[in-house]
Tab-separated table of C-alpha atoms in Angstrom:
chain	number	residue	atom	x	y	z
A	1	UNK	CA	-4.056	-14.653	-18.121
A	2	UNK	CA	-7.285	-14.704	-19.538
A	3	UNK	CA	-8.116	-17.027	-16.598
A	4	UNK	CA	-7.968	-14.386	-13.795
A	5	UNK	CA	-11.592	-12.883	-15.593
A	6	UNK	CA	-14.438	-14.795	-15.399
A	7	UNK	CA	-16.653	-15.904	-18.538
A	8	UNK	CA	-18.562	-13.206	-18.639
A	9	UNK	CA	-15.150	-10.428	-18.249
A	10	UNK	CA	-12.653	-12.645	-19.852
A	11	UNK	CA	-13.340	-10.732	-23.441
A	12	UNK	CA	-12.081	-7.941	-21.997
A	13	UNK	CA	-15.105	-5.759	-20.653
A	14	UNK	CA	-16.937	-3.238	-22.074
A	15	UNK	CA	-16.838	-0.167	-19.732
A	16	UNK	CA	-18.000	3.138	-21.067
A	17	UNK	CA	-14.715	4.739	-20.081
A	18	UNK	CA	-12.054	2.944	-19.066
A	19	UNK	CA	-10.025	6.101	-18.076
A	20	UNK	CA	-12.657	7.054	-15.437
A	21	UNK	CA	-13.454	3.667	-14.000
A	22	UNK	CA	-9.919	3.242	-13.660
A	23	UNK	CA	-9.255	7.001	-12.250
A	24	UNK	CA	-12.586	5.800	-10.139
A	25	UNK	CA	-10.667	3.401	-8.793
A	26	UNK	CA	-7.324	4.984	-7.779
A	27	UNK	CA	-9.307	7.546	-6.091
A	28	UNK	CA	-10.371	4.882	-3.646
A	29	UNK	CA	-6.188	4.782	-2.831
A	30	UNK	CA	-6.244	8.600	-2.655
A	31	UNK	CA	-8.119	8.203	0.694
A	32	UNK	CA	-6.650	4.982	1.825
A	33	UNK	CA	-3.346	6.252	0.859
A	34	UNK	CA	-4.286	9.588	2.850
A	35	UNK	CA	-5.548	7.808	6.115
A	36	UNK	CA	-2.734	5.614	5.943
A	37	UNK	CA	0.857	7.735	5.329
A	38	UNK	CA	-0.285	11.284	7.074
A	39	UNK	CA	-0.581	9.625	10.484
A	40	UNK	CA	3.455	9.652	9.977
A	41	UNK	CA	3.917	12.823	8.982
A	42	UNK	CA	1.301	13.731	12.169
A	43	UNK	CA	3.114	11.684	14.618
A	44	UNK	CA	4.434	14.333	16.674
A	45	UNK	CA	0.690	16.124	16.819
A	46	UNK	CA	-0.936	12.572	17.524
A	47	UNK	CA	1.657	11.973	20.830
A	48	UNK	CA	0.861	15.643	22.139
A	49	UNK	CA	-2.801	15.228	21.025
A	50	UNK	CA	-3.000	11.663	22.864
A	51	UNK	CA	-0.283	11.925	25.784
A	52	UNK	CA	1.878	9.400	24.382
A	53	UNK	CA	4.944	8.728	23.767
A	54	UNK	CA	6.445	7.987	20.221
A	55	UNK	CA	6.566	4.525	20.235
A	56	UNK	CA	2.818	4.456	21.375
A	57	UNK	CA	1.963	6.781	18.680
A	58	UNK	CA	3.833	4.141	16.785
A	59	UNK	CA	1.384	1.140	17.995
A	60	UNK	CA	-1.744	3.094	16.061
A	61	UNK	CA	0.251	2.743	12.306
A	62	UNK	CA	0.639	-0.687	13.677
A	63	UNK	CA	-2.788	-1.195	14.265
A	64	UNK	CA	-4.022	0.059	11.542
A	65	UNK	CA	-1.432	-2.343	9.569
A	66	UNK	CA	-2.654	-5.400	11.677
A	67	UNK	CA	-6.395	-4.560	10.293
A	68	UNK	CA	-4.967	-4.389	6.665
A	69	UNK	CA	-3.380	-7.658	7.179
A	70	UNK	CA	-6.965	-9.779	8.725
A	71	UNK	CA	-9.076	-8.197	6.713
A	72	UNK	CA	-7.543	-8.677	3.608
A	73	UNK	CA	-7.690	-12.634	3.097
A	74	UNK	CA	-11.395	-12.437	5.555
A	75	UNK	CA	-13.256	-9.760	3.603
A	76	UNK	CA	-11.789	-11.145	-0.412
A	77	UNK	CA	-13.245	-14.566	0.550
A	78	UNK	CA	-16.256	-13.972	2.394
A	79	UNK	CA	-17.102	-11.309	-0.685
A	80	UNK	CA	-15.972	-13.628	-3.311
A	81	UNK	CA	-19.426	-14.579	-4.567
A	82	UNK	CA	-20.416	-10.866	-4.596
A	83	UNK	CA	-20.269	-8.842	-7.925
A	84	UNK	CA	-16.563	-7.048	-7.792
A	85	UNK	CA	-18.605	-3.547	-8.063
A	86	UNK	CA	-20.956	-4.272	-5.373
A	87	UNK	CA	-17.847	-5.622	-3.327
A	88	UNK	CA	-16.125	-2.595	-4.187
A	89	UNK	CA	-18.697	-0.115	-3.032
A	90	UNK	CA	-19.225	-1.997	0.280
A	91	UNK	CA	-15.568	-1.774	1.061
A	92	UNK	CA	-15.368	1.902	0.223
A	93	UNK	CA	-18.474	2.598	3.053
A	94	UNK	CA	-16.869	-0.026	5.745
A	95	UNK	CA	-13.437	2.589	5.369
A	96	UNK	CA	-15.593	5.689	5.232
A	97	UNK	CA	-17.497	5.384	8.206
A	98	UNK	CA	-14.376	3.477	9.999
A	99	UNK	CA	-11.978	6.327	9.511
A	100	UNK	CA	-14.886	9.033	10.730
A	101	UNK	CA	-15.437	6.788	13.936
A	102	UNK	CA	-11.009	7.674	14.490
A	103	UNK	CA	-12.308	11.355	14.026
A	104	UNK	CA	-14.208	10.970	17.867
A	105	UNK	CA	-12.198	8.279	19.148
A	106	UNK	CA	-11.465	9.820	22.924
A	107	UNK	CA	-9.041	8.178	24.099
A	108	UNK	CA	-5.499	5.977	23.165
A	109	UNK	CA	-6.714	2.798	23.518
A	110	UNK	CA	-10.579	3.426	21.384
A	111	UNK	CA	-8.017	5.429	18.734
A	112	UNK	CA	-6.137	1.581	18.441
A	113	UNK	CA	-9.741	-0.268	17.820
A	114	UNK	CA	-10.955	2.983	15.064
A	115	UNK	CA	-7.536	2.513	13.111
A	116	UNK	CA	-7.505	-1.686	13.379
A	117	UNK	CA	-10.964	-1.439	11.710
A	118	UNK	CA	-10.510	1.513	9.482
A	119	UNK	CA	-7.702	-0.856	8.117
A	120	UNK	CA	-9.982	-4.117	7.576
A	121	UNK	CA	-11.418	-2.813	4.351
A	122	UNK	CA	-7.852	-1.652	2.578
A	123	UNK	CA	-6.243	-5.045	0.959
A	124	UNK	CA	-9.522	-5.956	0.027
A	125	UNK	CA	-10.079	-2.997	-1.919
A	126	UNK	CA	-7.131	-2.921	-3.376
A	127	UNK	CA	-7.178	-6.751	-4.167
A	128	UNK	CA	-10.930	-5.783	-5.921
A	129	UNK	CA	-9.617	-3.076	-7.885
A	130	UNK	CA	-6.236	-4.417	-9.158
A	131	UNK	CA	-8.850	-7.662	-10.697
A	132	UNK	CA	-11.164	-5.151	-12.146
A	133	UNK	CA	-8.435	-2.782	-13.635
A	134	UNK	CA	-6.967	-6.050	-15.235
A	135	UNK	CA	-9.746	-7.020	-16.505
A	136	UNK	CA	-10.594	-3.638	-18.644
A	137	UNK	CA	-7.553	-3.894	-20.436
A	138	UNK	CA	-5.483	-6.561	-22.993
A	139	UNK	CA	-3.663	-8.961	-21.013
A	140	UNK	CA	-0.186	-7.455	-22.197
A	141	UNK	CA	-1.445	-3.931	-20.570
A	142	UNK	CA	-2.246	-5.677	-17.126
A	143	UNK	CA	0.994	-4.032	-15.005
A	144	UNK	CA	-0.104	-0.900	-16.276
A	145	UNK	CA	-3.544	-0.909	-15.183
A	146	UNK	CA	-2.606	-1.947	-11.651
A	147	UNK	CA	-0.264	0.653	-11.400
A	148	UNK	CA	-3.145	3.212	-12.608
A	149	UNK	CA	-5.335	2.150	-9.780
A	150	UNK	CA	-2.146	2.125	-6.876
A	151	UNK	CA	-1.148	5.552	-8.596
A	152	UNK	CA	-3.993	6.222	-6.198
A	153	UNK	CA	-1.912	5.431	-3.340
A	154	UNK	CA	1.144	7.040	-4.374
A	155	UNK	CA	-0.910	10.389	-6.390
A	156	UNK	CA	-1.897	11.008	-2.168
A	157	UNK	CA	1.393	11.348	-1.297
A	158	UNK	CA	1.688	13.933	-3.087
A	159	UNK	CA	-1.433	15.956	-3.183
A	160	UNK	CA	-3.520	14.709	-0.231
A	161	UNK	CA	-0.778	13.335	2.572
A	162	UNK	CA	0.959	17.028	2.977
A	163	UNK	CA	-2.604	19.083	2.903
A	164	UNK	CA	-3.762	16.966	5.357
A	165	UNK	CA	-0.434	16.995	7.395
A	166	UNK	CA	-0.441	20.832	6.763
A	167	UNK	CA	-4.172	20.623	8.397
A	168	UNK	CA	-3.397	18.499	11.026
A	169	UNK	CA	-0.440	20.930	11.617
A	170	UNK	CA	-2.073	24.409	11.494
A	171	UNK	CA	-5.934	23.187	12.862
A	172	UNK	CA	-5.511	20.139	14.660
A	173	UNK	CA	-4.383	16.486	13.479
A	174	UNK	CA	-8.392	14.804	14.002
A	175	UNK	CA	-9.143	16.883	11.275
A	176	UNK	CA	-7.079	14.293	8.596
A	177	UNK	CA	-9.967	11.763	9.600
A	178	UNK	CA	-12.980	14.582	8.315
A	179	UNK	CA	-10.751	14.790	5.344
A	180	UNK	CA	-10.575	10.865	4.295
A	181	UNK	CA	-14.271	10.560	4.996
A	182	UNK	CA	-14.805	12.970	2.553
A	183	UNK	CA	-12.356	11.310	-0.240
A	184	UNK	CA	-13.945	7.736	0.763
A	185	UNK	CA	-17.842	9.490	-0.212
A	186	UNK	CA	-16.311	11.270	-3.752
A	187	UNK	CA	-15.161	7.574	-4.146
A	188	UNK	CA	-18.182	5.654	-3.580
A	189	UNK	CA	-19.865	8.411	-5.839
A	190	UNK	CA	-17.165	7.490	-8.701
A	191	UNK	CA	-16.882	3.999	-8.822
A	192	UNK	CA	-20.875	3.972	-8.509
A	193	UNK	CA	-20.754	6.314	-11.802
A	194	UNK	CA	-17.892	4.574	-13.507
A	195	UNK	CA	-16.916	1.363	-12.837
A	196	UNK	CA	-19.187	-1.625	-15.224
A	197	UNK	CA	-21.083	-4.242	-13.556
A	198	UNK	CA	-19.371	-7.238	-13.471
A	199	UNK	CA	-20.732	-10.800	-12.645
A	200	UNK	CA	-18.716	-12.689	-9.800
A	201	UNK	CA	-17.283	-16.008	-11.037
A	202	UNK	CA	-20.113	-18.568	-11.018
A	203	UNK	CA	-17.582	-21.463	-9.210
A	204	UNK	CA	-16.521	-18.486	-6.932
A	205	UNK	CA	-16.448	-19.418	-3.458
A	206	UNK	CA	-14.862	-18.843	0.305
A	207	UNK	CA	-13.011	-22.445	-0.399
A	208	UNK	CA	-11.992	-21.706	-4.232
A	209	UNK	CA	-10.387	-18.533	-2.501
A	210	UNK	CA	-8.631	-19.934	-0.182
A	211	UNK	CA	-7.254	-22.074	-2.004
A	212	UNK	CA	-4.455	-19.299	-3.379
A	213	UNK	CA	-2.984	-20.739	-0.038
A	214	UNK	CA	-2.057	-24.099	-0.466
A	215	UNK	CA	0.313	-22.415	-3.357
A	216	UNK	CA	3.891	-21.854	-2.709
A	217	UNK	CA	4.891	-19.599	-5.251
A	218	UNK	CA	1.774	-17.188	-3.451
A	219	UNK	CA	3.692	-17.956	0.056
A	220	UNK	CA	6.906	-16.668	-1.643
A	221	UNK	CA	5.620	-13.828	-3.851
A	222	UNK	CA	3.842	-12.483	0.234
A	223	UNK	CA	7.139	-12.794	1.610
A	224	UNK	CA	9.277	-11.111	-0.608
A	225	UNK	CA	7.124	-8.110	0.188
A	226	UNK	CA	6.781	-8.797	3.908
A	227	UNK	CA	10.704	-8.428	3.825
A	228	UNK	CA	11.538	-6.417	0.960
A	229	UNK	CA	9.050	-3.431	1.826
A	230	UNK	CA	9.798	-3.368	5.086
A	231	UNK	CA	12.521	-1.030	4.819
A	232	UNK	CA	10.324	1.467	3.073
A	233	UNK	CA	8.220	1.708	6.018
A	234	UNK	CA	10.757	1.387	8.780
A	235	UNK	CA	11.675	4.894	7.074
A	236	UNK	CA	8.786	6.300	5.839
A	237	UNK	CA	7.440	5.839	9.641
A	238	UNK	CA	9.736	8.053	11.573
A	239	UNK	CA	10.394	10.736	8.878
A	240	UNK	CA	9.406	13.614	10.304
A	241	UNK	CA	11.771	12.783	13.367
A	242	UNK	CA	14.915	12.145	10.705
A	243	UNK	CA	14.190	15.297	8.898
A	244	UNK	CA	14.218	17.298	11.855
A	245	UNK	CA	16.300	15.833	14.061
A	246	UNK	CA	19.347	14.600	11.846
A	247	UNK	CA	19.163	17.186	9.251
A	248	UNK	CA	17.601	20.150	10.645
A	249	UNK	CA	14.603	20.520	8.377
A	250	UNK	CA	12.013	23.035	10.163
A	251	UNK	CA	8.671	21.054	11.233
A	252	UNK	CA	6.718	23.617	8.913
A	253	UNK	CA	8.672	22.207	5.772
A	254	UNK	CA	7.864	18.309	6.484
A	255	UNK	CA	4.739	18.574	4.205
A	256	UNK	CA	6.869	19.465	1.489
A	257	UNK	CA	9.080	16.589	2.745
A	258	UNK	CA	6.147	14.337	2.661
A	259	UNK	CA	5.417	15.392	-1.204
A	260	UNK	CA	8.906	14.953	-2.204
A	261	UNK	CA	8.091	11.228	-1.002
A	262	UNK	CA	5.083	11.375	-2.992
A	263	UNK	CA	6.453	12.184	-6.139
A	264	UNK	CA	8.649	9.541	-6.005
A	265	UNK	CA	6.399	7.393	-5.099
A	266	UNK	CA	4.101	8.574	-8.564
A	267	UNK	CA	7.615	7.980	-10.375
A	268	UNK	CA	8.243	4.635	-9.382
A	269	UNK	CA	4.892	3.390	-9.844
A	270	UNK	CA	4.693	4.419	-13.170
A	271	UNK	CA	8.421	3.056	-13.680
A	272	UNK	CA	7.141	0.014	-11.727
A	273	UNK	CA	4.538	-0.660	-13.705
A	274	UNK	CA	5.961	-0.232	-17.214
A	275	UNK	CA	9.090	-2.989	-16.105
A	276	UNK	CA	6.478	-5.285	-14.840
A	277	UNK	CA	4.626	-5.675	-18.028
A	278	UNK	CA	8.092	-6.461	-19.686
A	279	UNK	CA	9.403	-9.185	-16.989
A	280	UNK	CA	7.650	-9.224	-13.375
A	281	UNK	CA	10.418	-11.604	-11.813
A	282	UNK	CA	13.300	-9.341	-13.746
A	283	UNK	CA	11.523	-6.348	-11.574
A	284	UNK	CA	11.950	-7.974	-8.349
A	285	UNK	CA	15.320	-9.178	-9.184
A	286	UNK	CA	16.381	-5.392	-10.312
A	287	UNK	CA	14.605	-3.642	-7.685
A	288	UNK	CA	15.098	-4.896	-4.478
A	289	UNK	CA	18.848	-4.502	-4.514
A	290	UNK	CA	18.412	-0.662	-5.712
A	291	UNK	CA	16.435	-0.158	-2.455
A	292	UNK	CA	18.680	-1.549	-0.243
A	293	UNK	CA	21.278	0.942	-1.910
A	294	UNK	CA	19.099	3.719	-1.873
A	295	UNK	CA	18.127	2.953	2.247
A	296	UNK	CA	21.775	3.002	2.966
A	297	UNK	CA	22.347	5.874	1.164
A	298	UNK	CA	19.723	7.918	2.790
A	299	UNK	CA	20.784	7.034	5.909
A	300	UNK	CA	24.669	9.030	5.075
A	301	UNK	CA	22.670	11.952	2.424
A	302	UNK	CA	20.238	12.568	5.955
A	303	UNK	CA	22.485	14.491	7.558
A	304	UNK	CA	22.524	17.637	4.804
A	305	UNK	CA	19.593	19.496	4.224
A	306	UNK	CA	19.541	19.084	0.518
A	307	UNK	CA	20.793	15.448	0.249
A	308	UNK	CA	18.095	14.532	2.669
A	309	UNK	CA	15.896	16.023	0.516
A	310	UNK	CA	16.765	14.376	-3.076
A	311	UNK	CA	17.226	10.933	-1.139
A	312	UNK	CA	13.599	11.243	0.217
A	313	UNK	CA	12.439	11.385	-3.181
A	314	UNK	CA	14.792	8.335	-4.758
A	315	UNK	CA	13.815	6.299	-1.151
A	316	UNK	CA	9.883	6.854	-2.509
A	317	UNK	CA	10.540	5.846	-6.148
A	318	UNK	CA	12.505	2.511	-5.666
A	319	UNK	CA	10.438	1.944	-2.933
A	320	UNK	CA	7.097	2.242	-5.105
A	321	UNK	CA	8.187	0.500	-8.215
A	322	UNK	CA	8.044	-2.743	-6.282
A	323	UNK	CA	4.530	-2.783	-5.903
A	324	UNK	CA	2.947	-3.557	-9.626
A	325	UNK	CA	5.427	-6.433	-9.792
A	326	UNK	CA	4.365	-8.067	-6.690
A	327	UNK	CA	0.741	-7.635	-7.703
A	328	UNK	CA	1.416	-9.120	-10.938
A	329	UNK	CA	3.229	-11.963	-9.620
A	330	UNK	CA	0.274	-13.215	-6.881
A	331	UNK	CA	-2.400	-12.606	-10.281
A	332	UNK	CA	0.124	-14.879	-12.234
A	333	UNK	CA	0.563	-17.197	-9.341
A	334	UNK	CA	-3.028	-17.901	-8.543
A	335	UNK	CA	-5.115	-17.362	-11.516
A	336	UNK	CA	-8.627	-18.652	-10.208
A	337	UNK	CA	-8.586	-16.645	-6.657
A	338	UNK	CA	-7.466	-13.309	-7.934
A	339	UNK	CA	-9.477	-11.500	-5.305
A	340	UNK	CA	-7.560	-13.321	-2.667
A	341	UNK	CA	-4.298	-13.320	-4.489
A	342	UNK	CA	-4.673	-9.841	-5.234
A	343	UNK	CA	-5.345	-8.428	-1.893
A	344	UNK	CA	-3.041	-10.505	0.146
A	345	UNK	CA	-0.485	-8.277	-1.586
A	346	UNK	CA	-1.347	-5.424	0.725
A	347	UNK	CA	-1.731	-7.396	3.336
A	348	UNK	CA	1.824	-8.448	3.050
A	349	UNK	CA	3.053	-4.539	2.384
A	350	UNK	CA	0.884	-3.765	5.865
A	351	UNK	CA	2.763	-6.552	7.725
A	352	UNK	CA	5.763	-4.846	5.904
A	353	UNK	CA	4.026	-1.573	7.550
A	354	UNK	CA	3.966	-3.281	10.890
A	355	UNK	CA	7.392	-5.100	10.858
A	356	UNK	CA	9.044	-1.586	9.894
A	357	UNK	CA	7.417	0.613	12.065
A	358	UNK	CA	7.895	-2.302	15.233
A	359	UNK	CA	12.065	-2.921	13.741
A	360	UNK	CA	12.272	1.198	13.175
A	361	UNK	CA	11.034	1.871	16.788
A	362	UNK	CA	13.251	-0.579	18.329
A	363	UNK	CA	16.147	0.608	17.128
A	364	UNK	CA	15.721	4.064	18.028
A	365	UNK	CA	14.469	2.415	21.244
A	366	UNK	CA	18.205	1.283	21.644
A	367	UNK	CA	19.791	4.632	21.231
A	368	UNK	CA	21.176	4.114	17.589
A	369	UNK	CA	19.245	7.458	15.969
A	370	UNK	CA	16.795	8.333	13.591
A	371	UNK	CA	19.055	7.067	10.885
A	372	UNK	CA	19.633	3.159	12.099
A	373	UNK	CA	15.981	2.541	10.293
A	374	UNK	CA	16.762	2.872	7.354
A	375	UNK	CA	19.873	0.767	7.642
A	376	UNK	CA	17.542	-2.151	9.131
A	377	UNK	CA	15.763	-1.738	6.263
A	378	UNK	CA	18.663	-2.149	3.853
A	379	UNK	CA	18.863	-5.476	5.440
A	380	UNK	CA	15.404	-6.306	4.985
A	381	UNK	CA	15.520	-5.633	1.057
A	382	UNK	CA	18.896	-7.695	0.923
A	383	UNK	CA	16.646	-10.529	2.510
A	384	UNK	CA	14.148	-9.840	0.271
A	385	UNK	CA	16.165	-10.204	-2.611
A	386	UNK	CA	17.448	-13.639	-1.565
A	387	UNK	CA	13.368	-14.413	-1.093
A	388	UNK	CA	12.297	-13.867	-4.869
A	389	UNK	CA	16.057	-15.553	-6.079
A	390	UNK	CA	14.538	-18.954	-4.381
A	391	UNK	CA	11.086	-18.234	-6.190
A	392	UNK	CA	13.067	-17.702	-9.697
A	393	UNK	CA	14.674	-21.040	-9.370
A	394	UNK	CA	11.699	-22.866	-7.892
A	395	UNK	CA	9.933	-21.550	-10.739
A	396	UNK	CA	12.225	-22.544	-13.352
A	397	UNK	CA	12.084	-26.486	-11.677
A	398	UNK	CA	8.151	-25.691	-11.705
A	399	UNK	CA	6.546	-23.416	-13.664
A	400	UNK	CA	3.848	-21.258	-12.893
A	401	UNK	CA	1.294	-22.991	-15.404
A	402	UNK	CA	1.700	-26.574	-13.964
């Protein structure tokens, strides 16, 4: 894969610490990962706050999904040319000052524009920093690297999504969006410190970017984690309301709910990560059916306090380990626009977002309880599996390096 790097990278840079630039890195998806997950864990604050009702409060984690998804593809091509640090940097200052604009946002509808744009810069990010965390490390080590820099995303879950829940909670739920601004500056100070120059590709371009698209296996990789993730988010969305609601969990212990998610979500990754270096399609194949079990399983365990509890954390780990896999796959499947590639991941997990929270919603809509998400979502990673069977075989008639 020594084709995803440049000339200049392709020997494998030389960074004074790769542990830093890497850490420098996944603290970029500490704040994204903040800004993105507490809002769920918030959602009861946010309709009080607002004057909304829940599937309103809903509509923002959609909104800031539908950013993740434009912006991804828009901002990885237009900054193709740009150096991946500079790139970087400017997509850590857009999400800073985007998420501090949500912080005064008056009103409902402004608080739908601040999180669209404070969810432009994400997959972009995130598509940077996989391709610069591959390109640190030996080929074979790739998986393992990504899953360093979206440990990020799954390390807030744990730390940063229930202080900032407890925050919103005890001082008022704007106060998440001072929080996240602060993460996104200690980022930009990092990756500014840590993370080596690198050249952009000198054929890089808006069209050699795009191209990713006229690729089929990229197409199917995007849709098995439209579909398959789905589920994840369909539950992760209306937690708070499960956990209280079905199995009696007090509101003051849903941060501790929320880590419980997080942990899992640390666990899987690293899981995740190890399995893709071994066999990315034998992930996808392996994991998508355990989270359908594990969805359908939460949705019996959720009506005992302590089931609902252990399930939370299993629901976070399968959930999680998908992630380095798809990543992988989209490098693997479109080795000369890995900025692209790379960041249309999590624009695919944010339509996943969007999909979830809008399928989650609707069935509570319909009177089937807190539970019937996570049962859609079963469904979804069934589906999902059936997605990334068709890109095994299509592979196997075609192979990746034709």
């Amino acid at each position: 894969m020594s084709s995803v790097l440049s000339p200049s990278t392709a020997a494998h840079t030389k960074a004074p610490n790769v542990g830093m630039a890497i850490f420098a890195l996944a603290m970029g998806g500490v704040g994204i990962g903040v800004t993105e997950f507490t809002m769920m864990g918030l959602l009861k604050e946010v309709e009080q706050g607002l004057g909304i009702s829940t599937p309103e409060a809903g509509h923002l984690i959609s909104a800031y999904a539908v950013g993740v998804v434009v912006g991804a593809p828009l901002l990885a091509a237009v900054g193709a040319r740009l150096p991946r640090k500079k790139l970087a940097l400017g997509l850590l200052l857009f999400f800073t000052v985007a998420n501090l604009t949500s912080f005064i946002a008056p009103d409902y509808g402004s608080m739908l524009v601040s999180r669209f744009a404070a969810g432009l810069p994400h997959g972009a990010f995130f598509g940077v920093a996989a391709v610069i965390a591959a390109s640190l490390v030996p080929p074979a080590r790739r998986g393992w690297a990504i899953s360093m820099v979206m440990a990020g995303l799954s390390v807030s879950n744990v730390v940063g999504v229930p202080f900032a829940t407890w925050l919103g909670q005890t001082f008022g739920w704007r106060l998440l969006f001072v929080l996240v601004g602060a993460i996104g500056l200690l980022a930009l100070a990092m990756v500014w410190k840590f993370v080596p120059f690198q050249h952009a590709h000198p054929d890089a371009s808006i069209r050699r970017e795009l191209g990713a698209l006229k690729r089929l296996q990229v197409w199917l990789a995007l849709l098995v984690g439209i579909v398959g993730f789905g589920g994840f988010f369909a539950t992760y969305t209306y937690i708070a309301h499960t956990m209280t609601a079905v199995a009696g969990i007090p509101s003051a212990l849903i941060p501790l709910v929320v880590a419980l998610y997080g942990l899992g979500m640390v666990a899987g990754n690293i899981v995740g990560g190890r399995l893709a270096d071994k066999s990315v399609m034998g992930t996808l194949y392996r994991v998508l059916p355990a989270i359908a079990v594990a969805l359908v399983a939460y949705a019996v365990a959720a009506h005992w306090q302590w089931s609902a509890m252990v399930m939370v954390f299993v629901v976070g780990a399968s959930g999680s380990m998908l992630i380095p896999a798809l990543q992988t796959r989209l490098l693997d499947a479109s080795p000369d626009a890995p900025s692209l590639a790379s960041s249309l991941n999590h624009a695919a997990l944010n339509v996943a977002n969007a999909l979830g929270a809008f399928l989650g919603g609707l069935v509570i809509a319909l009177g089937w309880g807190f539970v019937a998400p996570a049962l859609v979502g079963a469904v979804l990673a069934v589906l999902g599996f059936g997605v990334a069977l068709l890109s095994g075989l299509l592979e196997r008639r075609r192979p990746l390096a034709a």
